[in-house]
């Protein structure tokens, strides 16, 4: 059954709802408030065969799509997240960002955690100790293996990303190997030793569900480690 609802004032502080586009007019003197009549009709959203849950607003009320002047309006956050995109609101510029912000650097250590890790040191932005190898220091990164132990990381990318860029290298004394797998298939391997210089790498991960990074045990006692510095995920 159709429900009609006279809305309360919609103001610029309302975040992540497309109604911002329609009912707020920015003029030289500031923001103009309007009262509008919208139509709720139990609208559902399905993305790639999966129903989208809209959740609740800051006041605890259920968020619903609605129709205004023949146009259907959807909650931006729910739609963005359903598409696997991060949604951000910049109050200063009154801008909704879906996905990557212009000029933004997204370090992998800060946005995605491995669902499995073994024998790996993590260097995040807030870590007072920085990862260094090949004469260079990195803000973030991973260090795999130690002594005669191997190291590995497995990430669920869920096909949400396009590319990973960073630097691969070696630290310590003794050879190491590093293997990168995309959805179970070997993508690239690296033979690392004391003389290895840091090397820029790019990993194409568009449509990839699982990323595995592995540095197996060398089979004897050594202090070599495989390193990945400042991995940026896009």
Short mmCIF file of C-alpha atoms in Angstrom, two decimals:
data_model
loop_
_atom_site.label_atom_id
_atom_site.label_comp_id
_atom_site.label_asym_id
_atom_site.label_seq_id
_atom_site.Cartn_x
_atom_site.Cartn_y
_atom_site.Cartn_z
CA UNK A 1 0.00 0.00 0.00
CA UNK A 2 1.34 3.45 -0.88
CA UNK A 3 2.31 5.73 1.96
CA UNK A 4 2.55 9.50 1.67
CA UNK A 5 4.84 11.35 3.98
CA UNK A 6 5.42 15.06 4.45
CA UNK A 7 9.09 15.33 5.20
CA UNK A 8 10.70 17.40 7.86
CA UNK A 9 13.20 19.99 6.75
CA UNK A 10 16.04 18.39 4.92
CA UNK A 11 19.27 20.22 5.80
CA UNK A 12 22.81 20.12 4.50
CA UNK A 13 23.96 18.16 7.53
CA UNK A 14 22.05 15.08 6.33
CA UNK A 15 24.75 12.77 5.08
CA UNK A 16 24.86 10.10 2.37
CA UNK A 17 21.32 10.49 1.01
CA UNK A 18 20.71 11.54 -2.56
CA UNK A 19 17.97 13.93 -1.44
CA UNK A 20 20.82 16.40 -0.95
CA UNK A 21 20.85 16.89 -4.71
CA UNK A 22 17.17 17.64 -5.02
CA UNK A 23 15.97 19.52 -2.00
CA UNK A 24 18.90 21.70 -0.99
CA UNK A 25 19.70 24.70 -3.14
CA UNK A 26 22.93 26.48 -2.35
CA UNK A 27 22.80 30.20 -3.09
CA UNK A 28 25.05 33.12 -2.30
CA UNK A 29 23.39 33.70 1.05
CA UNK A 30 23.71 30.05 2.15
CA UNK A 31 21.42 27.03 2.27
CA UNK A 32 17.71 27.26 1.43
CA UNK A 33 15.42 24.81 3.23
CA UNK A 34 12.34 23.36 1.57
CA UNK A 35 9.50 21.11 2.62
CA UNK A 36 8.71 18.44 0.06
CA UNK A 37 6.23 15.61 -0.28
CA UNK A 38 7.74 12.21 -1.04
CA UNK A 39 6.26 8.79 -1.67
CA UNK A 40 7.35 5.60 0.14
CA UNK A 41 6.32 2.35 -1.51
CA UNK A 42 8.47 -0.34 0.14
CA UNK A 43 11.10 -0.01 -2.61
CA UNK A 44 13.77 -2.71 -2.64
CA UNK A 45 17.22 -2.63 -4.21
CA UNK A 46 18.96 -5.70 -5.64
CA UNK A 47 22.56 -5.49 -6.92
CA UNK A 48 23.88 -8.42 -8.96
CA UNK A 49 21.17 -10.64 -7.55
CA UNK A 50 21.84 -9.69 -3.92
CA UNK A 51 19.30 -7.66 -1.88
CA UNK A 52 20.74 -4.50 -0.31
CA UNK A 53 20.00 -3.74 3.36
CA UNK A 54 19.66 0.00 3.98
CA UNK A 55 20.14 0.04 7.75
CA UNK A 56 19.18 2.92 10.04
CA UNK A 57 20.01 6.60 10.29
CA UNK A 58 21.72 8.42 13.17
CA UNK A 59 18.36 8.69 14.97
CA UNK A 60 17.77 4.96 14.72
CA UNK A 61 15.06 5.20 12.05
CA UNK A 62 14.95 2.78 9.15
CA UNK A 63 16.34 4.27 5.94
CA UNK A 64 14.12 3.75 2.88
CA UNK A 65 14.29 4.70 -0.78
CA UNK A 66 11.50 7.03 -1.87
CA UNK A 67 9.98 8.65 -4.95
CA UNK A 68 9.88 12.42 -5.48
CA UNK A 69 8.50 14.02 -8.66
CA UNK A 70 8.71 10.70 -10.49
CA UNK A 71 12.35 10.06 -9.56
CA UNK A 72 13.47 7.29 -7.21
CA UNK A 73 16.05 8.35 -4.60
CA UNK A 74 18.38 5.84 -2.95
CA UNK A 75 20.67 6.12 0.12
CA UNK A 76 24.17 6.74 -1.20
CA UNK A 77 26.02 4.82 1.50
CA UNK A 78 23.98 1.64 1.07
CA UNK A 79 24.33 1.75 -2.71
CA UNK A 80 28.07 2.51 -2.59
CA UNK A 81 28.81 -0.28 -0.16
CA UNK A 82 26.66 -2.68 -2.17
CA UNK A 83 28.93 -1.92 -5.13
CA UNK A 84 31.98 -2.57 -2.97
CA UNK A 85 32.91 1.11 -2.70
CA UNK A 86 33.81 3.16 0.34
CA UNK A 87 31.56 6.19 0.93
CA UNK A 88 32.83 9.39 2.57
CA UNK A 89 31.30 12.78 3.29
CA UNK A 90 33.38 15.97 3.24
CA UNK A 91 31.39 18.52 5.21
CA UNK A 92 33.69 21.40 4.30
CA UNK A 93 33.26 21.02 0.54
CA UNK A 94 29.79 19.39 0.83
CA UNK A 95 30.97 16.51 -1.33
CA UNK A 96 30.08 12.82 -1.24
CA UNK A 97 32.96 10.60 -2.33
CA UNK A 98 32.27 7.08 -3.55
CA UNK A 99 35.43 5.00 -3.79
CA UNK A 100 38.79 6.69 -3.97
CA UNK A 101 39.19 10.40 -3.26
CA UNK A 102 41.21 12.50 -5.74
CA UNK A 103 44.86 12.47 -4.74
CA UNK A 104 44.26 10.06 -1.88
CA UNK A 105 46.86 7.41 -1.03
CA UNK A 106 45.30 4.28 0.41
CA UNK A 107 47.87 2.05 2.07
CA UNK A 108 46.87 -1.59 2.14
CA UNK A 109 47.86 -1.97 5.79
CA UNK A 110 45.28 0.66 6.75
CA UNK A 111 42.20 -0.55 4.86
CA UNK A 112 42.28 -4.33 4.62
CA UNK A 113 43.34 -7.00 7.09
CA UNK A 114 44.43 -10.49 6.08
CA UNK A 115 42.06 -13.21 7.23
CA UNK A 116 45.12 -15.43 7.66
CA UNK A 117 48.69 -14.48 8.55
CA UNK A 118 51.71 -16.41 9.72
CA UNK A 119 55.31 -15.41 10.37
CA UNK A 120 54.72 -11.82 9.27
CA UNK A 121 55.52 -8.46 10.84
CA UNK A 122 53.07 -5.62 10.12
CA UNK A 123 54.18 -1.99 9.80
CA UNK A 124 51.20 0.37 9.94
CA UNK A 125 51.22 4.17 9.83
CA UNK A 126 50.94 4.40 13.61
CA UNK A 127 53.85 2.02 14.18
CA UNK A 128 56.79 3.90 15.73
CA UNK A 129 59.14 1.44 14.01
CA UNK A 130 59.42 1.86 10.25
CA UNK A 131 60.18 -0.81 7.69
CA UNK A 132 63.57 -0.36 6.03
CA UNK A 133 65.23 -2.40 3.31
CA UNK A 134 67.63 -1.74 0.45
CA UNK A 135 68.63 1.59 1.98
CA UNK A 136 65.08 2.95 1.89
CA UNK A 137 62.51 3.59 4.63
CA UNK A 138 58.81 2.95 4.09
CA UNK A 139 55.79 4.28 5.95
CA UNK A 140 53.95 0.95 5.87
CA UNK A 141 54.53 -2.62 4.82
CA UNK A 142 54.95 -6.30 5.59
CA UNK A 143 57.99 -8.39 6.50
CA UNK A 144 57.59 -12.11 5.84
CA UNK A 145 59.62 -14.91 7.45
CA UNK A 146 62.41 -15.01 10.01
CA UNK A 147 65.29 -17.39 10.67
CA UNK A 148 64.22 -20.76 9.25
CA UNK A 149 60.48 -19.94 9.38
CA UNK A 150 58.29 -18.97 6.46
CA UNK A 151 55.67 -16.24 6.32
CA UNK A 152 52.35 -15.84 4.54
CA UNK A 153 49.36 -13.53 4.17
CA UNK A 154 45.93 -14.25 2.67
CA UNK A 155 43.49 -11.44 1.89
CA UNK A 156 39.84 -11.56 0.84
CA UNK A 157 39.68 -8.83 -1.81
CA UNK A 158 36.11 -9.74 -2.78
CA UNK A 159 36.68 -8.27 -6.28
CA UNK A 160 36.53 -4.74 -4.81
CA UNK A 161 39.88 -3.45 -6.06
CA UNK A 162 41.69 -2.88 -9.35
CA UNK A 163 45.39 -2.65 -8.64
CA UNK A 164 48.08 -2.86 -5.96
CA UNK A 165 51.35 -0.96 -6.27
CA UNK A 166 54.36 -1.07 -3.99
CA UNK A 167 57.96 -2.14 -3.53
CA UNK A 168 59.40 -5.61 -2.98
CA UNK A 169 62.80 -6.20 -1.42
CA UNK A 170 64.99 -8.07 1.05
CA UNK A 171 66.23 -7.46 4.56
CA UNK A 172 68.66 -9.42 6.71
CA UNK A 173 71.22 -12.08 5.84
CA UNK A 174 70.25 -15.02 3.67
CA UNK A 175 68.20 -15.72 0.53
CA UNK A 176 64.42 -15.64 0.35
CA UNK A 177 61.71 -16.36 -2.18
CA UNK A 178 58.41 -14.50 -2.47
CA UNK A 179 55.33 -15.79 -4.30
CA UNK A 180 52.15 -13.91 -5.18
CA UNK A 181 48.96 -15.85 -5.96
CA UNK A 182 45.72 -14.48 -7.40
CA UNK A 183 42.72 -16.74 -6.82
CA UNK A 184 45.03 -19.70 -6.30
CA UNK A 185 47.08 -19.12 -9.47
CA UNK A 186 50.74 -18.07 -9.27
CA UNK A 187 51.01 -14.52 -10.61
CA UNK A 188 54.66 -13.69 -9.89
CA UNK A 189 57.68 -14.96 -7.96
CA UNK A 190 60.80 -13.20 -6.73
CA UNK A 191 64.22 -14.53 -5.72
CA UNK A 192 65.63 -12.22 -3.07
CA UNK A 193 69.05 -12.08 -1.42
CA UNK A 194 71.45 -9.68 0.28
CA UNK A 195 72.23 -7.90 -3.00
CA UNK A 196 68.61 -7.41 -4.06
CA UNK A 197 67.64 -3.81 -4.71
CA UNK A 198 64.11 -2.59 -3.96
CA UNK A 199 61.89 -3.20 -6.99
CA UNK A 200 58.63 -1.46 -7.88
CA UNK A 201 55.78 -3.88 -8.52
CA UNK A 202 52.21 -3.65 -9.80
CA UNK A 203 49.66 -6.40 -9.14
CA UNK A 204 46.46 -6.32 -11.24
CA UNK A 205 43.63 -7.43 -8.95
CA UNK A 206 40.49 -6.39 -10.84
CA UNK A 207 37.92 -9.14 -10.29
CA UNK A 208 40.25 -11.02 -7.92
CA UNK A 209 38.62 -12.58 -4.88
CA UNK A 210 41.68 -13.83 -2.98
CA UNK A 211 45.26 -12.58 -2.75
CA UNK A 212 47.94 -14.78 -1.21
CA UNK A 213 51.50 -13.63 -0.51
CA UNK A 214 53.95 -16.28 0.65
CA UNK A 215 57.62 -16.58 1.54
CA UNK A 216 58.29 -20.23 2.40
CA UNK A 217 60.98 -21.45 4.77
CA UNK A 218 64.39 -21.57 3.03
CA UNK A 219 65.06 -24.88 4.76
CA UNK A 220 68.01 -23.75 6.81
CA UNK A 221 68.76 -21.17 9.45
CA UNK A 222 69.21 -17.68 8.04
CA UNK A 223 68.04 -14.21 8.92
CA UNK A 224 66.71 -13.18 5.52
CA UNK A 225 63.22 -11.66 5.23
CA UNK A 226 61.03 -10.87 2.23
CA UNK A 227 59.66 -7.33 2.41
CA UNK A 228 56.81 -5.41 0.80
CA UNK A 229 56.87 -1.66 1.34
CA UNK A 230 54.10 0.93 0.99
CA UNK A 231 51.57 -1.23 -0.84
CA UNK A 232 48.92 1.12 -2.25
CA UNK A 233 45.59 -0.48 -3.11
CA UNK A 234 43.23 1.09 -5.65
#
